[in-house]
Amino acid sequence: MKRLFVAIGASLALGSFAYTPSAKADPCSALLCMAGEPNAGPGCAGYVSEFFAIQIWGISGFKPAATARARQGFLNSCPGSESNQAVIERIIATYGTLIAAP
């Protein structure tokens, strides 16, 4: 019986995970680049990739709403993001739930 609980616990631990942006991720640059999508310049490729790398997965698969919240939280971590909420909301409405860049 103890093995069953260990197996269930391991499955739950492995079945639900989230991406955390790396320490080098710059939310302000990502915000600027995502605001310019789909026409962001080549210098934005890394920041756009960082944004789309934020994905929430669970036992049932990809979780679009949770991914959008995590991406919004990342963009909101840029100092001064309060004054750019309309831009952030547009970015999240357009790209928040996508698995990869269009």
Coordinates of C-alpha atoms in Angstrom, one line a residue:
M1 CA 0.0 0.0 0.0
K2 CA 2.9 2.3 0.8
R3 CA 4.3 1.8 -2.7
L4 CA 0.9 2.9 -4.2
F5 CA 1.0 6.2 -2.3
V6 CA 4.6 6.8 -3.3
A7 CA 3.7 6.1 -7.0
I8 CA 0.7 8.4 -6.8
G9 CA 2.8 11.2 -5.2
A10 CA 5.5 10.9 -7.8
S11 CA 3.0 11.0 -10.6
L12 CA 1.4 14.1 -9.2
A13 CA 4.7 15.8 -8.7
L14 CA 5.9 15.1 -12.2
G15 CA 2.5 15.7 -13.8
S16 CA 2.1 19.4 -12.9
F17 CA 4.9 21.8 -13.6
A18 CA 5.5 25.4 -14.7
Y19 CA 8.2 27.2 -16.5
T20 CA 10.0 29.9 -14.5
P21 CA 11.9 32.4 -16.5
S22 CA 15.6 32.3 -16.2
A23 CA 17.5 34.8 -14.1
K24 CA 18.6 36.6 -17.3
A25 CA 15.0 37.1 -18.5
D26 CA 14.2 40.8 -18.8
P27 CA 10.5 41.4 -18.5
C28 CA 10.9 45.0 -19.7
S29 CA 12.6 44.0 -22.9
A30 CA 10.1 41.2 -23.4
L31 CA 7.3 43.7 -22.9
L32 CA 8.7 46.1 -25.5
C33 CA 9.3 43.2 -28.0
M34 CA 5.9 41.6 -27.5
A35 CA 4.3 45.0 -27.9
G36 CA 5.9 45.1 -31.4
E37 CA 4.8 41.6 -32.4
P38 CA 4.4 40.2 -35.1
N39 CA 6.9 42.8 -36.5
A40 CA 9.4 42.8 -33.7
G41 CA 13.0 43.1 -35.0
P42 CA 15.6 40.3 -35.0
G43 CA 17.0 41.7 -31.7
C44 CA 13.7 40.6 -30.0
A45 CA 14.0 36.9 -30.9
G46 CA 15.4 35.9 -27.5
Y47 CA 12.8 37.9 -25.5
V48 CA 9.9 36.6 -27.6
S49 CA 11.3 33.0 -27.0
E50 CA 11.5 33.7 -23.3
F51 CA 7.8 34.8 -23.3
F52 CA 6.6 31.8 -25.2
A53 CA 8.7 29.5 -23.1
I54 CA 6.5 30.3 -20.1
Q55 CA 4.1 27.4 -20.2
I56 CA 2.0 25.7 -17.6
W57 CA 1.3 22.0 -18.0
G58 CA -0.7 19.7 -15.8
I59 CA -1.8 16.1 -15.8
S60 CA -4.4 16.9 -18.4
G61 CA -1.9 18.7 -20.7
F62 CA -1.3 22.3 -21.6
K63 CA -3.2 24.8 -19.4
P64 CA -3.8 28.0 -21.5
A65 CA -5.5 30.1 -18.8
A66 CA -2.7 29.4 -16.2
T67 CA -0.1 30.0 -18.9
A68 CA -1.7 33.4 -19.7
R69 CA -1.7 34.3 -16.0
A70 CA 2.0 33.3 -15.7
R71 CA 3.0 35.3 -18.8
Q72 CA 1.0 38.3 -17.5
G73 CA 2.8 38.1 -14.2
F74 CA 6.1 38.0 -16.0
L75 CA 5.3 41.1 -17.9
N76 CA 3.9 42.8 -14.8
S77 CA 7.2 42.3 -13.1
C78 CA 8.7 45.0 -15.2
P79 CA 9.0 48.2 -13.1
G80 CA 6.5 50.8 -14.3
S81 CA 4.2 48.1 -15.9
E82 CA 1.2 49.8 -14.1
S83 CA 1.3 52.5 -16.8
N84 CA 1.3 49.9 -19.6
Q85 CA -1.6 47.7 -18.5
A86 CA -3.6 48.3 -21.7
V87 CA -0.6 47.1 -23.7
I88 CA 0.0 44.1 -21.4
E89 CA -3.7 43.1 -21.7
R90 CA -3.5 43.3 -25.5
I91 CA -0.4 41.1 -25.5
I92 CA -2.0 38.6 -23.2
A93 CA -5.3 38.6 -25.2
T94 CA -3.4 37.9 -28.4
Y95 CA -0.5 35.7 -27.3
G96 CA -1.2 34.6 -23.7
T97 CA -2.6 31.2 -24.4
L98 CA -0.5 30.2 -27.4
I99 CA 2.0 27.3 -27.0
A100 CA 4.4 28.8 -29.5
A101 CA 5.0 32.0 -31.4
P102 CA 2.8 32.3 -34.5

